[in-house]
Tab-separated table of C-alpha atoms in Angstrom:
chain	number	residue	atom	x	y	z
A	64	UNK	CA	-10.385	-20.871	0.109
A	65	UNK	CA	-11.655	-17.983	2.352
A	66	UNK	CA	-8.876	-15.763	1.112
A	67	UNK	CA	-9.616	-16.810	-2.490
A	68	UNK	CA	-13.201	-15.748	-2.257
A	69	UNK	CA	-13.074	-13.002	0.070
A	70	UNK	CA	-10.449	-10.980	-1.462
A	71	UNK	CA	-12.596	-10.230	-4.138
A	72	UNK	CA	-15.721	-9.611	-1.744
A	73	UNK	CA	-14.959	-7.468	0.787
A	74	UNK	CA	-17.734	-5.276	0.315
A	75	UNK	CA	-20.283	-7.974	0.735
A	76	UNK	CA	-18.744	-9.011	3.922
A	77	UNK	CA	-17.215	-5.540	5.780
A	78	UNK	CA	-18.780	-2.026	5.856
A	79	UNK	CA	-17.148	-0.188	3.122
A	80	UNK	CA	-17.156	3.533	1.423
A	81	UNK	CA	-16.661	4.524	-1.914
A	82	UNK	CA	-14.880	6.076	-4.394
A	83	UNK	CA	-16.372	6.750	-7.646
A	84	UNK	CA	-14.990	5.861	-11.116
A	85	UNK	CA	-14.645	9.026	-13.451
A	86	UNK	CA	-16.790	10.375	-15.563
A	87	UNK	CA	-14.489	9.887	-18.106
A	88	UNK	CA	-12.147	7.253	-17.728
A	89	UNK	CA	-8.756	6.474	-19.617
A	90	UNK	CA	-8.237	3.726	-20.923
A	91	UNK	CA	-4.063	1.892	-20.748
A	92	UNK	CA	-3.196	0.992	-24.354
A	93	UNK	CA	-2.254	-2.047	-25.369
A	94	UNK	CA	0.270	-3.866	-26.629
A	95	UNK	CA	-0.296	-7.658	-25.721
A	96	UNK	CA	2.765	-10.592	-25.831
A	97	UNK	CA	3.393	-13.802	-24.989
A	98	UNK	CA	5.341	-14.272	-22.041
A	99	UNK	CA	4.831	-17.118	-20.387
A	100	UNK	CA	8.011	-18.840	-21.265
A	101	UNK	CA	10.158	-16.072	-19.736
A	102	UNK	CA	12.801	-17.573	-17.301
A	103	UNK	CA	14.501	-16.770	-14.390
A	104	UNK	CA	16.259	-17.691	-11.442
A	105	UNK	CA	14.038	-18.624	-8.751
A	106	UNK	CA	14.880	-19.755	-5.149
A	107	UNK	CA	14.809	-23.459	-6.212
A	108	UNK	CA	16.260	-23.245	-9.304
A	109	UNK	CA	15.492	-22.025	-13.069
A	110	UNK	CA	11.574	-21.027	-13.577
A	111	UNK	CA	9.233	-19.531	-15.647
A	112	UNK	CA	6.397	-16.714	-15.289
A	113	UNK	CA	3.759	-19.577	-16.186
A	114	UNK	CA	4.852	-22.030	-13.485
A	115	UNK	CA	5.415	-18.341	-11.152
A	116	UNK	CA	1.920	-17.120	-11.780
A	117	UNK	CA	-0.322	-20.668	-11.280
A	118	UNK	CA	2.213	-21.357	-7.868
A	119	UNK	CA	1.714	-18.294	-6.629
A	120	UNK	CA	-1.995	-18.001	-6.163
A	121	UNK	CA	-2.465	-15.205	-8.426
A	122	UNK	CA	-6.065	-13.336	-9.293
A	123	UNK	CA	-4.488	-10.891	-11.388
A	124	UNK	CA	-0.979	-9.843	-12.918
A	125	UNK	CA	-0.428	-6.759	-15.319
A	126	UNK	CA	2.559	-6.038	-16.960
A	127	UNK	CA	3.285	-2.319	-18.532
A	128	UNK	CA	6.392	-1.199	-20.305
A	129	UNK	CA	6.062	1.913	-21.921
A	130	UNK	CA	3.096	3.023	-20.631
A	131	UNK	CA	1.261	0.111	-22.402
A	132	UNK	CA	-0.314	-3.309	-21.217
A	133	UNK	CA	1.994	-5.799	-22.801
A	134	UNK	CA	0.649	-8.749	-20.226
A	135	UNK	CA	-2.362	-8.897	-18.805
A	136	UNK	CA	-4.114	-12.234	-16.959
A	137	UNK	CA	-6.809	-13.106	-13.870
A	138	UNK	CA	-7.244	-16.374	-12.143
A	139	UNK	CA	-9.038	-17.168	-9.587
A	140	UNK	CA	-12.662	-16.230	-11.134
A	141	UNK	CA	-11.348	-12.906	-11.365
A	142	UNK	CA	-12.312	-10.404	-14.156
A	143	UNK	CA	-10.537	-7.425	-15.571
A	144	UNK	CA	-13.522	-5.367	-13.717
A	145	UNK	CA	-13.404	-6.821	-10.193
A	146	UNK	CA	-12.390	-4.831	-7.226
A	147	UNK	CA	-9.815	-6.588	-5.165
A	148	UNK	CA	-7.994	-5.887	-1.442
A	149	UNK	CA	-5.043	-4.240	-1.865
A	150	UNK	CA	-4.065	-4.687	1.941
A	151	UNK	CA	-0.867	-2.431	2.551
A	152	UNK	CA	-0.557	-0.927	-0.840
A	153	UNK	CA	-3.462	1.025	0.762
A	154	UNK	CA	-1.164	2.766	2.716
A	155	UNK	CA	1.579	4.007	-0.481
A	156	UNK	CA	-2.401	5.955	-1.531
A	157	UNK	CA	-1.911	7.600	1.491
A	158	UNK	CA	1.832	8.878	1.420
A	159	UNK	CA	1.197	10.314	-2.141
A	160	UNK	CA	-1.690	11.977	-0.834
A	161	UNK	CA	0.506	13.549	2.538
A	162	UNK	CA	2.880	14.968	-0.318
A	163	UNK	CA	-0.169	16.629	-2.165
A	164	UNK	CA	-1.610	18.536	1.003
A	165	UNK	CA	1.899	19.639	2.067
A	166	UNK	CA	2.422	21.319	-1.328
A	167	UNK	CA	-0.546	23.035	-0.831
A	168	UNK	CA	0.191	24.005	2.730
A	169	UNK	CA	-2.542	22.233	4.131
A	170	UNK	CA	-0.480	20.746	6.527
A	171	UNK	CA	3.258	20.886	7.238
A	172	UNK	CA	4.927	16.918	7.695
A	173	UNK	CA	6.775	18.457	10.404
A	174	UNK	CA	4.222	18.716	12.713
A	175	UNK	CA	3.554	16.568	15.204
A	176	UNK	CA	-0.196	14.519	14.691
A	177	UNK	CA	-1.613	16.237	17.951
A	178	UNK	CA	-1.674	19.140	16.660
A	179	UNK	CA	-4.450	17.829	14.354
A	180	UNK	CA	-5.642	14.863	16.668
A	181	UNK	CA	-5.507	16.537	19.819
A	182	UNK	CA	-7.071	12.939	21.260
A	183	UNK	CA	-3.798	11.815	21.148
A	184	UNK	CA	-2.214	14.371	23.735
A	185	UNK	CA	-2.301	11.403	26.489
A	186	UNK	CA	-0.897	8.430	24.136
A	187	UNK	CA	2.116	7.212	23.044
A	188	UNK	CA	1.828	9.492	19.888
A	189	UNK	CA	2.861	12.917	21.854
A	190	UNK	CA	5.915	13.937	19.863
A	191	UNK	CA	5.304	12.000	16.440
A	192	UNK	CA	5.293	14.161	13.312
A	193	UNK	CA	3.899	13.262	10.096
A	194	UNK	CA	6.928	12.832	8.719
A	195	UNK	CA	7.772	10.222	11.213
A	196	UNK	CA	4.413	8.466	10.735
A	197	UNK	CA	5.015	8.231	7.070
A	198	UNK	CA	8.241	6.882	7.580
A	199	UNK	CA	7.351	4.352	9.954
A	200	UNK	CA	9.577	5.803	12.717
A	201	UNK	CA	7.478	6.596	15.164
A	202	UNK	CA	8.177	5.720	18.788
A	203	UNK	CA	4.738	3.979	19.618
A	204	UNK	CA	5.001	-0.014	20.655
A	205	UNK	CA	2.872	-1.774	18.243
A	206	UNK	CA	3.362	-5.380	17.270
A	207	UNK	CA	2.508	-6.466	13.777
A	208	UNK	CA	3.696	-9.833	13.780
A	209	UNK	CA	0.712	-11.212	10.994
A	210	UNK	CA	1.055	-15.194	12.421
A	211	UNK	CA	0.251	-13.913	15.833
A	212	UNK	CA	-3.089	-13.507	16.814
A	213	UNK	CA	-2.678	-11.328	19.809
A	214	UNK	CA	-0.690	-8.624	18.419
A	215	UNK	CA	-1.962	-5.259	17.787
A	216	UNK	CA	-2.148	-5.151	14.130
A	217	UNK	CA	-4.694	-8.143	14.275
A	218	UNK	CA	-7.026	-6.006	17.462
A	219	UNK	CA	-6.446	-3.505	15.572
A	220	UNK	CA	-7.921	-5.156	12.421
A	221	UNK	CA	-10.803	-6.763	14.580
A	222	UNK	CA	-11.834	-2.647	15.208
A	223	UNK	CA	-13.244	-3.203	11.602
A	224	UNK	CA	-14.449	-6.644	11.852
A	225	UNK	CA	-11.212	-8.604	10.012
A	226	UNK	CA	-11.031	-10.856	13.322
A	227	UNK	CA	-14.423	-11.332	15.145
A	228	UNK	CA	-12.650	-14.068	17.314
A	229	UNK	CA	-10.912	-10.991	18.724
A	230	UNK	CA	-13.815	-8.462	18.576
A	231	UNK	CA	-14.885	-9.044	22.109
A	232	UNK	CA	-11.343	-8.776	23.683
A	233	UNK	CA	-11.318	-5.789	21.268
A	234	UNK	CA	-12.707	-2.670	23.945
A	235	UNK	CA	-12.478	0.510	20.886
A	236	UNK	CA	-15.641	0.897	18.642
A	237	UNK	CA	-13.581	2.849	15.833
A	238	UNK	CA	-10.100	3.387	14.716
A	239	UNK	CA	-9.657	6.543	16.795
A	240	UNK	CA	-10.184	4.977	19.801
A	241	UNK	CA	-8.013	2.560	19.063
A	242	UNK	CA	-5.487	4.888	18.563
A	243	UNK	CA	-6.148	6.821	21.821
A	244	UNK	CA	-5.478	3.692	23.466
A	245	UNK	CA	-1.979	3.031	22.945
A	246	UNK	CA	0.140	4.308	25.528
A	247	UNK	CA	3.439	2.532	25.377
A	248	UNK	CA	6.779	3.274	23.359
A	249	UNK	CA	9.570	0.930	21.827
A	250	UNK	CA	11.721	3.658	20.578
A	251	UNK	CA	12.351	7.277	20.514
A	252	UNK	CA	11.329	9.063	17.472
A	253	UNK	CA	13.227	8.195	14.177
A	254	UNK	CA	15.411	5.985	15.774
A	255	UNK	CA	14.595	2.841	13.525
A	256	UNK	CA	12.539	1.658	10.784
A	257	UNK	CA	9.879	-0.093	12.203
A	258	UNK	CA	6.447	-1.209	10.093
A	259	UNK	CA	3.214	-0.587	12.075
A	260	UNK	CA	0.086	-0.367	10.309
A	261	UNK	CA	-1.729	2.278	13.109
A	262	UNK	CA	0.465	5.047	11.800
A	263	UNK	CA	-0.787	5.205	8.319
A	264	UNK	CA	-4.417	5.202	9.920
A	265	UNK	CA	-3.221	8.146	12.104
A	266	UNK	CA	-1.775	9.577	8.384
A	267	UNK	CA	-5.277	9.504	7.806
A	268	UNK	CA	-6.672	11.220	10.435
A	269	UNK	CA	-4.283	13.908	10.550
A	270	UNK	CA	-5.251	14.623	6.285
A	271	UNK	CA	-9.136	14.412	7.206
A	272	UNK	CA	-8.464	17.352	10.656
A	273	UNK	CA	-6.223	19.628	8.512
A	274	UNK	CA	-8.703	19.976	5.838
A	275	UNK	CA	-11.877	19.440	7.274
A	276	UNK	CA	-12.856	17.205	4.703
A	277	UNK	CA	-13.827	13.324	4.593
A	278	UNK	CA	-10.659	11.861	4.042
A	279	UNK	CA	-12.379	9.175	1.195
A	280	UNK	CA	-13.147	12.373	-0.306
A	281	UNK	CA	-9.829	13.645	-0.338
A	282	UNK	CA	-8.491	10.828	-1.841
A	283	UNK	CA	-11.159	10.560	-4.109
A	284	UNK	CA	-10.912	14.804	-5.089
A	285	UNK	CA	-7.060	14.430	-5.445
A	286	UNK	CA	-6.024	11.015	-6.528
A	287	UNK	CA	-8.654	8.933	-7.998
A	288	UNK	CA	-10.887	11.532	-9.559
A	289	UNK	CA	-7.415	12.402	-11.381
A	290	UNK	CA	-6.552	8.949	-12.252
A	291	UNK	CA	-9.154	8.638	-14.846
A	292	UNK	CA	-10.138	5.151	-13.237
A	293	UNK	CA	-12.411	3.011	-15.154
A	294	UNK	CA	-13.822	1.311	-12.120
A	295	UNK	CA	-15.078	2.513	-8.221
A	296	UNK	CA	-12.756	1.458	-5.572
A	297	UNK	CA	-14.062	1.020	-2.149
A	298	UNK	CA	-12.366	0.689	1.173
A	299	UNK	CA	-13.082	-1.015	4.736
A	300	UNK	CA	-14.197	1.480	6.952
A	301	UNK	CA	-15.091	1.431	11.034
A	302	UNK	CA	-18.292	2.471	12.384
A	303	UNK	CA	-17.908	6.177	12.013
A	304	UNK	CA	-17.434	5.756	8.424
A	305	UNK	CA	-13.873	6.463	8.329
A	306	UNK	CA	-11.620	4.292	6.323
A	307	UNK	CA	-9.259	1.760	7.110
A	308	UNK	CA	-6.405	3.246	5.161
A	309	UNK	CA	-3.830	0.782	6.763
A	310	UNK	CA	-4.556	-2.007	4.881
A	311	UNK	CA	-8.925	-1.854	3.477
A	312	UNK	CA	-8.516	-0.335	-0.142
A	313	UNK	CA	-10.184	-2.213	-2.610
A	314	UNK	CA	-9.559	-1.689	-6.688
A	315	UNK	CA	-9.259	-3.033	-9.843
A	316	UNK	CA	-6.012	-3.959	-11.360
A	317	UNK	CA	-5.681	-1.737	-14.239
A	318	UNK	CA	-7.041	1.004	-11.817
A	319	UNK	CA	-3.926	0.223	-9.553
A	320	UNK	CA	-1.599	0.591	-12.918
A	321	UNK	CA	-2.391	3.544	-13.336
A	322	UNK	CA	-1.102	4.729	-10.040
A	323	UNK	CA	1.815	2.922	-11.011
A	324	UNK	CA	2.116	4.521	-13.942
A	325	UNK	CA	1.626	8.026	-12.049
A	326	UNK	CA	5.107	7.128	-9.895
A	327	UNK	CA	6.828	5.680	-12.940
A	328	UNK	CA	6.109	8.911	-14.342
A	329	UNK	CA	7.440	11.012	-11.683
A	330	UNK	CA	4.089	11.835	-10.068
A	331	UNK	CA	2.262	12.384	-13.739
A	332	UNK	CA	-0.351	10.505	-16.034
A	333	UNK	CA	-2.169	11.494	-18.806
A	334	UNK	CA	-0.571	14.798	-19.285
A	335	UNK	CA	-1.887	15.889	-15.827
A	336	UNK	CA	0.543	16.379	-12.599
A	337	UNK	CA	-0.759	14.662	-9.466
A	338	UNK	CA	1.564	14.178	-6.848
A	339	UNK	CA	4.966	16.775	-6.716
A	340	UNK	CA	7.565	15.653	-8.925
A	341	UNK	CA	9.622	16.916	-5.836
A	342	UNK	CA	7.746	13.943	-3.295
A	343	UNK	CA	8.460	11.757	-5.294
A	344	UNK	CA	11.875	12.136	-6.248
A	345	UNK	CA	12.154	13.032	-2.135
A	346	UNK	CA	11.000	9.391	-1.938
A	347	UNK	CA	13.523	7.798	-3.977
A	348	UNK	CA	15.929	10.038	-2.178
A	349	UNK	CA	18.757	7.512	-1.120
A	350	UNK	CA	20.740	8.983	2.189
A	351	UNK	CA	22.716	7.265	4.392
A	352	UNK	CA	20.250	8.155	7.714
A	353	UNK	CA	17.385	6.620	5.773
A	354	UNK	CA	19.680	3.169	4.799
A	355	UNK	CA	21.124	3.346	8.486
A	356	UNK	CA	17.890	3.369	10.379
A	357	UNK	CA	16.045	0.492	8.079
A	358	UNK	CA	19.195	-1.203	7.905
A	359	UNK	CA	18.555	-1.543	12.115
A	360	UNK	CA	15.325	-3.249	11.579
A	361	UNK	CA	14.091	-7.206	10.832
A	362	UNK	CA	13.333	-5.916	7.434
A	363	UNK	CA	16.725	-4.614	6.866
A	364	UNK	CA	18.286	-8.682	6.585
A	365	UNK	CA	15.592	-9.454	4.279
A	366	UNK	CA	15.546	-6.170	2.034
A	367	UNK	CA	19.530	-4.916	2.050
A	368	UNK	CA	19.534	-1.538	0.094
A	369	UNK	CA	16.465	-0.611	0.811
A	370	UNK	CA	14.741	2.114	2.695
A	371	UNK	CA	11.006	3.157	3.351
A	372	UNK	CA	9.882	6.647	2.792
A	373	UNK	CA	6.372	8.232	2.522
A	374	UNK	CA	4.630	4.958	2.953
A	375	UNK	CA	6.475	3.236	0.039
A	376	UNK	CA	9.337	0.424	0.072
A	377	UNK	CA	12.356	2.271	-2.249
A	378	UNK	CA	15.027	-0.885	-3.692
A	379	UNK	CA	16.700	2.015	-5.236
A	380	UNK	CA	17.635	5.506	-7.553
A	381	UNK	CA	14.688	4.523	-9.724
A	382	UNK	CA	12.684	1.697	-7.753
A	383	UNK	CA	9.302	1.635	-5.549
A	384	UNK	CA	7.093	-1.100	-4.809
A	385	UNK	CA	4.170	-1.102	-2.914
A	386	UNK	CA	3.328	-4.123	-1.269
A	387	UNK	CA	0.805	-5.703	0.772
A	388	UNK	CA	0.208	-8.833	2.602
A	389	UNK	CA	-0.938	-11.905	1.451
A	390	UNK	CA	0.562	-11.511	-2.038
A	391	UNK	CA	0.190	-7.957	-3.173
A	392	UNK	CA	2.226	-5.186	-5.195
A	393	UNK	CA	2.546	-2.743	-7.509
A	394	UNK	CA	6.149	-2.345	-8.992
A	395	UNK	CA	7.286	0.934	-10.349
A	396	UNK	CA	10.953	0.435	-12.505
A	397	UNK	CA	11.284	4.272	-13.431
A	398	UNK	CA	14.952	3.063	-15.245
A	399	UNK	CA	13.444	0.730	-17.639
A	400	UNK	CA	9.632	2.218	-18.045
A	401	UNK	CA	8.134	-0.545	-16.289
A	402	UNK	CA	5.056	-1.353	-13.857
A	403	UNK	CA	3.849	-4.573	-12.704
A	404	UNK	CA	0.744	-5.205	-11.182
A	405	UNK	CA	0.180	-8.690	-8.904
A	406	UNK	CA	-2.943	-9.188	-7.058
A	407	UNK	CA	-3.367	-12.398	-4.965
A	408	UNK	CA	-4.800	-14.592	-2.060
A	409	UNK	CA	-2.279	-16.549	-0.418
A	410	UNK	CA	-2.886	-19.198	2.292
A	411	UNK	CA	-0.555	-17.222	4.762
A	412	UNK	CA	0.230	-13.262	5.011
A	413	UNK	CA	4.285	-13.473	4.748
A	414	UNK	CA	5.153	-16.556	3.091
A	415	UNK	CA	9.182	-16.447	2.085
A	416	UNK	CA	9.176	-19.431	-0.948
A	417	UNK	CA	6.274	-17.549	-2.214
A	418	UNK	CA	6.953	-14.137	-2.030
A	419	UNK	CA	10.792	-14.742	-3.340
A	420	UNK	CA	9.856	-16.767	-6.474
A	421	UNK	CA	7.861	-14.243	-7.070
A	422	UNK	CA	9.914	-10.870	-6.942
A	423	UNK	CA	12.578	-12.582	-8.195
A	424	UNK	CA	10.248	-13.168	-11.082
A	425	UNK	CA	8.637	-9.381	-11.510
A	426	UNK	CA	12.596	-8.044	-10.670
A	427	UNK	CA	13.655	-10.354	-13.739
A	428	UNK	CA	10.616	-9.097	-16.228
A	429	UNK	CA	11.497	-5.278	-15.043
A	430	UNK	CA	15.064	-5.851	-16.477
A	431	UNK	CA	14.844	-7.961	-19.582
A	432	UNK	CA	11.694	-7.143	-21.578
């Protein structure tokens, strides 16, 4: 019940900032239909999306094919307006935003993060580039194993007050010090795949140094602003005002399918280019040193075929999802115009039956409406 409530409140609870709705928002066309009987195989047997969507513990779930709304539905208390956390979707915001600044030489994603962070001379960050942060293939030791309590995702979470059981074992005030403090390596550089939520706060960072801007501003200059959103989003942010980018976005869902729609559309919407068609199709990029180094990781058992690039999970020529504990995604089918929105509060942050049913589910709608 504290998920249910406080995934749609996290600005009442946390310290957040803002980004602003436009000034002239678009609105997603619609083109409404009854789905609910659609079947499909799920892990247990032949389903439906009705019996997928009130299992799953869904707050919202948008369908678009064709650039319209064909599905649309909240539960949960949950209205068409509400702002709800994203968790590590957050993060595919940031890798779109990486591929803006590099093609406006604002930054290079070969260079390493201390050249922007120079904090992080004397940590375990000394030879990562941005390229390896967005890639997850940095060599820094960080645990993010969600059901454990000590590992350093959840201290590092506590930094912004997601686990005050932790805060006083917790020694950094603010995400950079956090940062500073880790010291230890589990890899060399780009040898594996390996998912650690620090590095897209260091993504972060690294944006806000090389331009000398607020990096909520950034994001809100080059993404949102551009997005035509209808509502404000607002992320989690530490005590220097700087957001928690890893995993403390907040938005509506029809905001959120409109950045779908942006990567469906090969980094376009509404007639305007946002992201380099070139990132994006970099993303989807499917090479054999990209399978080979996920395929080395826990993820690579449970996700054969796909890779991660540029903070986004690729499942193939034409697929990204972005996806974030606890029951969220956006789905982007390029191949059959298609982007599905699912917003929820789970009981637990990884849970298999759940999580299956339901991507077998969204895979299933992708391919057959």
């Amino acid at each position: 019940p504290n998920n249910r409530w406080s995934f749609r409140n996290m600005s009442s609870v946390f310290d957040t900032v803002k980004l602003s709705k436009s000034d002239t928002p678009f609105t997603i066309p619609k083109n409404l239909t009854d789905l609910d009987s659609f079947e499909f195989d799920g892990l247990e047997g032949k389903t439906n999306l009705r019996e997928m969507l009130d299992s799953s513990y869904t707050d919202a779930f948008l369908i678009l094919k064709d650039n319209k709304i064909i599905f649309e539905e909240y539960q949960n208390e949950m209205k068409d307006s509400d702002l709800h956390l994203m968790n590590s979707v957050s993060k595919s915001f940031v890798g779109m935003l990486l591929g803006i600044l590099e093609n406006e030489a604002k930054l290079s994603t070969t260079d390493k993060v201390i050249k922007y962070i120079p904090e992080l001379q004397n940590s375990a960050f000394q030879e990562t580039t941005i390229q390896h942060a967005l890639d997850m293939t940095a060599a820094v030791k960080f645990t993010e194993d969600y059901n454990d309590s000590t590992s350093e995702f959840w201290h590092e979470a506590a930094v912004v007050g997601w686990r005050p059981d932790l805060k006083s074992k917790v020694s950094s005030t603010n995400l950079l010090e956090f940062m500073t403090s880790l010291k230890e390596t589990s890899q060399k550089e780009f040898e594996m795949f390996d998912y650690r939520t620090v590095l897209t706060n260091i993504l972060a960072l690294t944006a806000e140094r090389a331009c000398q801007i607020k990096f909520q501003d950034l994001l809100q200059t080059y993404i949102w602003d551009k997005l035509k959103t209808e509502h404000d989003a607002q992320i989690v942010s530490d005590g220097n005002d700087f957001p928690y980018m890893g995993a403390g976005m907040n938005a509506s869902a029809r905001d959120l399918a409109k950045f779908g729609l942006m990567l469906m559309n090969n980094g376009a919407f509404n007639d305007t280019q946002i992201v380099p068609e070139s990132w994006i199709k970099w993303t989807l990029e499917e090479s054999a040193e990209y399978k080979n180094i996920f395929s080395k990781s826990e993820y690579g058992l449970r996700l054969p075929g796909f890779h991660y690039k540029n903070q986004i999970w690729v499942g193939g020529p034409e697929i990204m999802i972005c996806i974030g504990i606890y029951g969220q995604a956006i789905y982007v089918d390029q191949k059959n115009k298609v982007v599905i929105v699912k917003l929820s509060s789970h009981p637990e942050p990884d849970d298999p039956l759940i999580l299956g049913n339901t991507f077998l589910g969204i895979a299933a709608l992708a391919e057959n409406i």
